Amino acid sequence: MFKYCALLSLCALGSLAADFVTGQGARLVVGQTTFTQQDSGASDTLLGGVGGVAFANGNLFLADANRPGYTPINNRVLIMPTQGFPQPHDQIPPVSGRCPVCLGKASVVLGQPDFTTTTYTITAKGMRVPTAVASDGTYLAVADTVNNRVLLWNHIPTTNADPANVVLGQSSFTTVKTLQPNAVDAKTLRAPQGVWIYGGKLYVADTQDHRVLIWNTMPTQNGQVPDLVLGQASFTVSVEPDLTKPGLDAAANTLLNPVSVTTDGTKLFVADLGHNRVLIWNTLPTRNQQPADVVIGQNDFTSAFGNDVTVLCDPVDFNRDGEPDKDAAGNTIYPGRCGKTLDFPRFALSDGKRLFIADGGNDRVLIYNQIPTTNAPNPDIILGQPDDTSSVVSSQTDLFHPLLRQSAADIVVSPTALAWDGTNLYVADPSNRRVLVFTAGDTLLPINSVVNSASRAIFAKGSIGVQLAITTNADGTTTTKAVRAGDVLTVTIADRPYAYTVNAKDTIQSILVGIALIINAKNGDPEVFAQYEPALGIVKLQAKIPGAAGNDILLQVSANANANEIPATSGTFLQGGGDATVIAPGTLVQVISTNLASATVTADLNQLYLPVDLGNVQAYFDGIRSPLIFVSPTQVNAQIPLEVLGSNNVSFYLRFADPDGTVRITNAIAVPVDEINPGLFAAEGTEPRAAIAFHASSYATGTITVDAVGDQVQDGDVAKILVEDRTYSYTVKSTDTQTSIRDALVALVNSNPEEKVVAYPVGAFHRLQLRAKIAGPAGEGIVYSGTSVPANGGSALTVSSTSAALCCSNVKDAPVTFDNPAVPGETIYMFATGLGPVVPLAAFDKAVTGLKYLGPALNGPDERGIVHFVSSQAGGSTANVISVGLEVGAHGIYRIVLELSPGLQVVDTVANLTISQFIYTSNSVAVPVRDPVVTNLTFTN
């Protein structure tokens, strides 16, 4: 079982000893301009499919090619100084660019004449698919794989295309002898993929000859014979596996396609790719075919299956009944992998105390805090995955899981090589064309600790969809069946069934709306909220309980036999509870952990800019020093920079300067980023927390919406507003838009000085509100409506009202409380964060990270397609979104003005309210409501 270093004795040697955390993110990235960038090409800063990495004397050595075939293959080795890399405890100055931790500039290229050429040659200066590199600071070795050779430099090159001094595996620098299986001797190599230099010795993984070769002194002549061979009985034997047999003849002294060999000077480690294992020799071998002492990834030395889960792993219990799950045939079900298994491991490296393994087939790096001494050990920490059984692959996506892990800061797809500089672990990530740099933290930050500061909690989600059945005709064509009255669709949440009977007038949309209404009826389902999403054509479900507990909510659907309507769910259980939350650029976030700031300090929110250093705390998103609002020993509140817009994932960590002069950092964690993900601010308490809501007006109000499909209006259409017996008409011109039509109607109403109401535009949604001129109940009940008259027989223009009469005056800006609740039909407002970019451009430009938003006041979410449209539900009914926009005078906060549905059925003293954008739904907040009866309130203008 994995934990975030809860046992401090395993995590720290002294109060500031650092450790890694399972699932943490990288702190730095080499080879790309952001963590999620995947630029292709070659330069002194841009990497291709980098497959090999080594470190010595302040330099990174990068083999810019790989054996799995990730592109581009740049056929070169780069030497990159690391002196300019930010060290873990360094301050990064404010305004240092988009990603100050995305870095690396090579000083030397080998194998090519310059940094942009990528062709291959067979010379002392050329390479073809170099896959591994090693250096001890004096010598340099490169596995020139496709040329079947190893190149050696007896110095660290300082000029481009510096020729190698020695070649192994070939008789000269200009010959490439391609060997056949079993045609092997001491002077030849076949596709070597591993090199290592330590203590004056050279180690080579001669991959396709299934052996490791050892030179006890550094070779000085071409074709020099090694002193020792492992995996084979002699230098002239290369036993090939019989691929027609199920077994691979694994043993403690055999190898199958070894791809790396390393040593810490005491022990030897070999990644035995074909046998899906890592072998450890407890002492450096001294005789040919000496057997290994310990095997990792297998239960014994004769096993060789990748992810041998039935032997090494516990069975799964997906239905959570405490018993192993069985398949339809009665067989026990096992996970796809666990901590003890390996699948095509590609590298093993020790820092003298710990062991790191690049478990390529499982897209992860395993860390053992002590070098294993027994077979099939469990790792202590896993990088690249959130736990020991997950297989999070960056390209996996579905409706509720957008592609936010592509090239994420915590993703290592098929890692091929590792390096250690005493502080940082470098991981070659060739599919993402980068090297990730993982750093242990002094203070340990759980991977899901950055959340939207308004919503805070992370709620599990699911969905229900309905499709019509399709029949195949005799001629091979297909026919979609029609909706059939009397069919019954049943949704079961846990053990609670909700049945919907189809009627003759139903459509798929009305069926889904009906299902949502049944689930939300009366007090609603005790565990989930349901909301129909027209843009997605589904009913979206969200757990009412936060965190991983929501993942236990069972979701099932069924229909009567031969029903024409086919229901389906997103999965057997709701999912996503407890996962790291998705954060929108500009969102105010909250970080919860322990041992954070040394004191509690709150920023002065009256200042124009938020501070980027508060209480000696600094927060970094992709190395951007970010504005801070509050710091304490258990909590840090900050704003994620707007500059990360366009990335789907960022790296985050905190830095602390304690009063005693000690500087600490947390481990980095990956934060998924999407353009929007709203959260509603609420009071403290249990979920759903009480809404921080306010009455919007001391006057009765009513709302009118001007709408047109695609903003296409027709010359001659007539838009009308009726107030009692007074009609205000506007004839549309071809140059009009929805906004200009709305503004024209506002002007018409306000041009009548005798009118009982005033009109004003609200938000960026082509809406206007009518407001009684008399405050309080005396202004209520004024009848109004909106309508349109088409020109030439048809129009896409509609003008509509949300109620029949003005209503619901209260005390403007008074809090909505149980003593002064809202009523159905009333306009209230709330505050949120995380709603993403805004329009118009003047508003977008004024939204600056850390700066108070100073206007324009009329702004709204950027409505590019369906992504940013804001909708709301309250008490199971749609709440009309009057306006949404950044709040003038605030930092990263949006004002949401909502008109509660006049038809909201008050069955309790609260209505649970959410807002949604695309697939994202905010936390649910509880709004006090009452029956719409007149009460004795004091009204002010």
Short mmCIF file of N, CA and C in Angstrom, two decimals, residues 20-106:
data_model
loop_
_atom_site.label_atom_id
_atom_site.label_comp_id
_atom_site.label_asym_id
_atom_site.label_seq_id
_atom_site.Cartn_x
_atom_site.Cartn_y
_atom_site.Cartn_z
N PHE A 20 10.72 11.75 -1.85
CA PHE A 20 9.77 11.81 -2.95
C PHE A 20 8.40 11.38 -2.45
N VAL A 21 7.37 11.66 -3.27
CA VAL A 21 6.00 11.33 -2.95
C VAL A 21 5.40 10.58 -4.14
N THR A 22 4.70 9.50 -3.88
CA THR A 22 4.04 8.77 -4.96
C THR A 22 3.13 9.70 -5.76
N GLY A 23 3.30 9.68 -7.08
CA GLY A 23 2.47 10.48 -7.96
C GLY A 23 2.87 11.93 -8.08
N GLN A 24 3.99 12.34 -7.49
CA GLN A 24 4.37 13.74 -7.54
C GLN A 24 4.74 14.15 -8.95
N GLY A 25 4.87 15.46 -9.17
CA GLY A 25 5.25 15.98 -10.47
C GLY A 25 6.73 16.31 -10.52
N ALA A 26 7.20 16.57 -11.71
CA ALA A 26 8.56 17.03 -11.90
C ALA A 26 8.66 18.51 -11.57
N ARG A 27 9.81 18.93 -11.09
CA ARG A 27 10.03 20.34 -10.77
C ARG A 27 10.52 21.11 -11.99
N LEU A 28 11.34 20.46 -12.82
CA LEU A 28 11.91 21.08 -14.01
C LEU A 28 11.63 20.19 -15.21
N VAL A 29 11.68 20.79 -16.39
CA VAL A 29 11.60 20.02 -17.64
C VAL A 29 12.68 20.55 -18.58
N VAL A 30 13.34 19.62 -19.26
CA VAL A 30 14.41 19.95 -20.21
C VAL A 30 13.95 19.56 -21.61
N GLY A 31 14.10 20.48 -22.56
CA GLY A 31 13.85 20.14 -23.95
C GLY A 31 12.60 20.70 -24.54
N GLN A 32 11.71 21.30 -23.72
CA GLN A 32 10.48 21.91 -24.22
C GLN A 32 10.24 23.22 -23.48
N THR A 33 9.44 24.10 -24.09
CA THR A 33 9.22 25.43 -23.51
C THR A 33 8.16 25.44 -22.42
N THR A 34 7.31 24.41 -22.36
CA THR A 34 6.41 24.19 -21.23
C THR A 34 6.38 22.69 -20.99
N PHE A 35 5.80 22.27 -19.87
CA PHE A 35 5.71 20.84 -19.60
C PHE A 35 4.87 20.12 -20.64
N THR A 36 3.85 20.78 -21.16
CA THR A 36 2.92 20.11 -22.06
C THR A 36 3.20 20.37 -23.54
N GLN A 37 4.23 21.15 -23.82
CA GLN A 37 4.61 21.38 -25.21
C GLN A 37 5.25 20.11 -25.76
N GLN A 38 5.03 19.81 -27.03
CA GLN A 38 5.64 18.64 -27.66
C GLN A 38 6.21 19.01 -29.02
N ASP A 39 6.95 20.11 -29.06
CA ASP A 39 7.53 20.56 -30.32
C ASP A 39 8.49 19.51 -30.87
N SER A 40 8.50 19.40 -32.18
CA SER A 40 9.35 18.42 -32.85
C SER A 40 10.44 19.15 -33.61
N GLY A 41 11.67 18.65 -33.53
CA GLY A 41 12.76 19.28 -34.25
C GLY A 41 14.07 19.08 -33.54
N ALA A 42 15.04 19.90 -33.86
CA ALA A 42 16.36 19.80 -33.26
C ALA A 42 16.98 21.18 -33.17
N SER A 43 17.47 21.52 -32.00
CA SER A 43 18.23 22.75 -31.79
C SER A 43 19.06 22.55 -30.53
N ASP A 44 19.67 23.63 -30.06
CA ASP A 44 20.45 23.50 -28.82
C ASP A 44 19.56 23.50 -27.59
N THR A 45 18.25 23.80 -27.77
CA THR A 45 17.31 23.78 -26.65
C THR A 45 16.18 22.77 -26.84
N LEU A 46 15.95 22.35 -28.07
CA LEU A 46 14.82 21.48 -28.39
C LEU A 46 15.30 20.05 -28.58
N LEU A 47 14.64 19.12 -27.87
CA LEU A 47 14.99 17.71 -27.96
C LEU A 47 14.00 16.97 -28.84
N GLY A 48 14.47 15.89 -29.42
CA GLY A 48 13.59 14.96 -30.11
C GLY A 48 13.22 13.83 -29.16
N GLY A 49 13.18 12.60 -29.69
CA GLY A 49 12.84 11.45 -28.86
C GLY A 49 14.02 11.05 -28.01
N VAL A 50 14.32 11.85 -27.00
CA VAL A 50 15.51 11.65 -26.18
C VAL A 50 15.38 10.37 -25.36
N GLY A 51 16.29 9.41 -25.59
CA GLY A 51 16.17 8.11 -24.94
C GLY A 51 17.21 7.82 -23.89
N GLY A 52 18.30 8.58 -23.86
CA GLY A 52 19.36 8.32 -22.90
C GLY A 52 19.74 9.58 -22.16
N VAL A 53 20.10 9.43 -20.88
CA VAL A 53 20.48 10.58 -20.07
C VAL A 53 21.53 10.15 -19.06
N ALA A 54 22.50 11.01 -18.84
CA ALA A 54 23.53 10.77 -17.83
C ALA A 54 23.93 12.12 -17.24
N PHE A 55 24.58 12.05 -16.08
CA PHE A 55 25.02 13.28 -15.41
C PHE A 55 26.42 13.07 -14.86
N ALA A 56 27.27 14.07 -15.04
CA ALA A 56 28.60 14.06 -14.44
C ALA A 56 29.17 15.47 -14.45
N ASN A 57 29.77 15.86 -13.35
CA ASN A 57 30.52 17.13 -13.25
C ASN A 57 29.73 18.33 -13.77
N GLY A 58 28.44 18.41 -13.39
CA GLY A 58 27.64 19.56 -13.74
C GLY A 58 27.09 19.56 -15.14
N ASN A 59 27.26 18.47 -15.87
CA ASN A 59 26.75 18.37 -17.23
C ASN A 59 25.73 17.26 -17.37
N LEU A 60 24.68 17.54 -18.14
CA LEU A 60 23.78 16.50 -18.61
C LEU A 60 24.28 16.03 -19.96
N PHE A 61 24.24 14.72 -20.15
CA PHE A 61 24.57 14.11 -21.43
C PHE A 61 23.29 13.45 -21.94
N LEU A 62 22.85 13.83 -23.13
CA LEU A 62 21.55 13.42 -23.63
C LEU A 62 21.70 12.70 -24.96
N ALA A 63 21.33 11.44 -25.00
CA ALA A 63 21.30 10.68 -26.25
C ALA A 63 19.96 10.96 -26.92
N ASP A 64 19.99 11.75 -27.99
CA ASP A 64 18.76 12.24 -28.62
C ASP A 64 18.30 11.26 -29.70
N ALA A 65 17.93 10.06 -29.25
CA ALA A 65 17.36 9.01 -30.08
C ALA A 65 16.88 7.93 -29.12
N ASN A 66 16.09 6.99 -29.62
CA ASN A 66 15.56 5.96 -28.74
C ASN A 66 15.25 4.72 -29.53
N ARG A 67 15.22 3.58 -28.86
CA ARG A 67 14.95 2.31 -29.52
C ARG A 67 13.46 2.06 -29.76
N PRO A 68 12.53 2.51 -28.88
CA PRO A 68 11.11 2.25 -29.14
C PRO A 68 10.58 2.94 -30.40
N GLY A 69 11.29 3.92 -30.94
CA GLY A 69 10.86 4.53 -32.19
C GLY A 69 10.11 5.83 -32.07
N TYR A 70 10.16 6.47 -30.92
CA TYR A 70 9.52 7.77 -30.80
C TYR A 70 10.27 8.79 -31.65
N THR A 71 9.52 9.65 -32.33
CA THR A 71 10.15 10.60 -33.25
C THR A 71 10.26 11.98 -32.62
N PRO A 72 11.17 12.82 -33.15
CA PRO A 72 12.15 12.50 -34.19
C PRO A 72 13.40 11.84 -33.62
N ILE A 73 14.05 11.04 -34.46
CA ILE A 73 15.34 10.46 -34.12
C ILE A 73 16.40 11.42 -34.62
N ASN A 74 17.09 12.09 -33.71
CA ASN A 74 18.01 13.16 -34.10
C ASN A 74 19.46 12.70 -34.23
N ASN A 75 19.73 11.42 -33.92
CA ASN A 75 21.06 10.84 -34.17
C ASN A 75 22.20 11.68 -33.61
N ARG A 76 22.10 12.04 -32.34
CA ARG A 76 23.11 12.91 -31.76
C ARG A 76 23.16 12.73 -30.25
N VAL A 77 24.21 13.25 -29.65
CA VAL A 77 24.35 13.36 -28.20
C VAL A 77 24.62 14.83 -27.87
N LEU A 78 23.88 15.35 -26.92
CA LEU A 78 24.06 16.73 -26.48
C LEU A 78 24.75 16.76 -25.13
N ILE A 79 25.62 17.73 -24.95
CA ILE A 79 26.21 18.01 -23.65
C ILE A 79 25.64 19.34 -23.17
N MET A 80 24.99 19.32 -22.02
CA MET A 80 24.21 20.47 -21.56
C MET A 80 24.64 20.85 -20.14
N PRO A 81 25.25 22.01 -19.95
CA PRO A 81 25.60 22.45 -18.59
C PRO A 81 24.34 22.68 -17.76
N THR A 82 24.39 22.34 -16.49
CA THR A 82 23.24 22.51 -15.60
C THR A 82 23.45 23.63 -14.59
N GLN A 83 24.55 24.36 -14.71
CA GLN A 83 24.84 25.40 -13.71
C GLN A 83 23.74 26.46 -13.66
N GLY A 84 23.04 26.70 -14.75
CA GLY A 84 21.99 27.70 -14.76
C GLY A 84 20.63 27.18 -14.34
N PHE A 85 20.52 25.89 -14.06
CA PHE A 85 19.24 25.33 -13.64
C PHE A 85 18.89 25.84 -12.24
N PRO A 86 17.64 26.25 -12.00
CA PRO A 86 17.27 26.64 -10.63
C PRO A 86 17.43 25.48 -9.67
N GLN A 87 18.19 25.70 -8.63
CA GLN A 87 18.34 24.67 -7.61
C GLN A 87 17.09 24.63 -6.73
N PRO A 88 16.84 23.52 -6.05
CA PRO A 88 15.57 23.37 -5.34
C PRO A 88 15.21 24.52 -4.41
N HIS A 89 16.18 25.06 -3.69
CA HIS A 89 15.88 26.09 -2.70
C HIS A 89 16.05 27.51 -3.24
N ASP A 90 16.40 27.63 -4.52
CA ASP A 90 16.60 28.95 -5.10
C ASP A 90 15.27 29.71 -5.22
N GLN A 91 15.36 31.02 -5.08
CA GLN A 91 14.22 31.88 -5.45
C GLN A 91 14.26 32.09 -6.96
N ILE A 92 13.11 32.05 -7.58
CA ILE A 92 13.00 32.42 -8.98
C ILE A 92 12.41 33.83 -9.02
N PRO A 93 13.08 34.78 -9.62
CA PRO A 93 12.58 36.17 -9.59
C PRO A 93 11.21 36.28 -10.25
N PRO A 94 10.39 37.21 -9.76
CA PRO A 94 9.10 37.46 -10.43
C PRO A 94 9.31 37.90 -11.87
N VAL A 95 8.29 37.70 -12.67
CA VAL A 95 8.29 38.13 -14.08
C VAL A 95 9.54 37.58 -14.79
N SER A 96 9.72 36.26 -14.69
CA SER A 96 10.87 35.60 -15.33
C SER A 96 10.47 34.84 -16.58
N GLY A 97 9.28 35.13 -17.12
CA GLY A 97 8.88 34.45 -18.34
C GLY A 97 7.79 33.44 -18.09
N ARG A 98 7.34 32.81 -19.18
CA ARG A 98 6.22 31.86 -19.11
C ARG A 98 6.56 30.63 -18.29
N CYS A 99 7.75 30.11 -18.41
CA CYS A 99 8.09 28.89 -17.66
C CYS A 99 9.57 28.90 -17.31
N PRO A 100 9.94 29.55 -16.22
CA PRO A 100 11.35 29.61 -15.82
C PRO A 100 11.95 28.27 -15.46
N VAL A 101 11.12 27.24 -15.26
CA VAL A 101 11.64 25.91 -14.93
C VAL A 101 11.65 24.99 -16.15
N CYS A 102 11.39 25.56 -17.33
CA CYS A 102 11.50 24.82 -18.60
C CYS A 102 12.77 25.33 -19.26
N LEU A 103 13.80 24.51 -19.31
CA LEU A 103 15.12 25.06 -19.55
C LEU A 103 16.04 24.08 -20.25
N GLY A 104 17.30 24.44 -20.32
CA GLY A 104 18.33 23.62 -20.91
C GLY A 104 18.82 24.16 -22.24
N LYS A 105 20.12 24.40 -22.33
CA LYS A 105 20.73 24.85 -23.58
C LYS A 105 22.06 24.12 -23.73
N ALA A 106 22.16 23.32 -24.78
CA ALA A 106 23.35 22.51 -24.97
C ALA A 106 24.52 23.38 -25.40
#
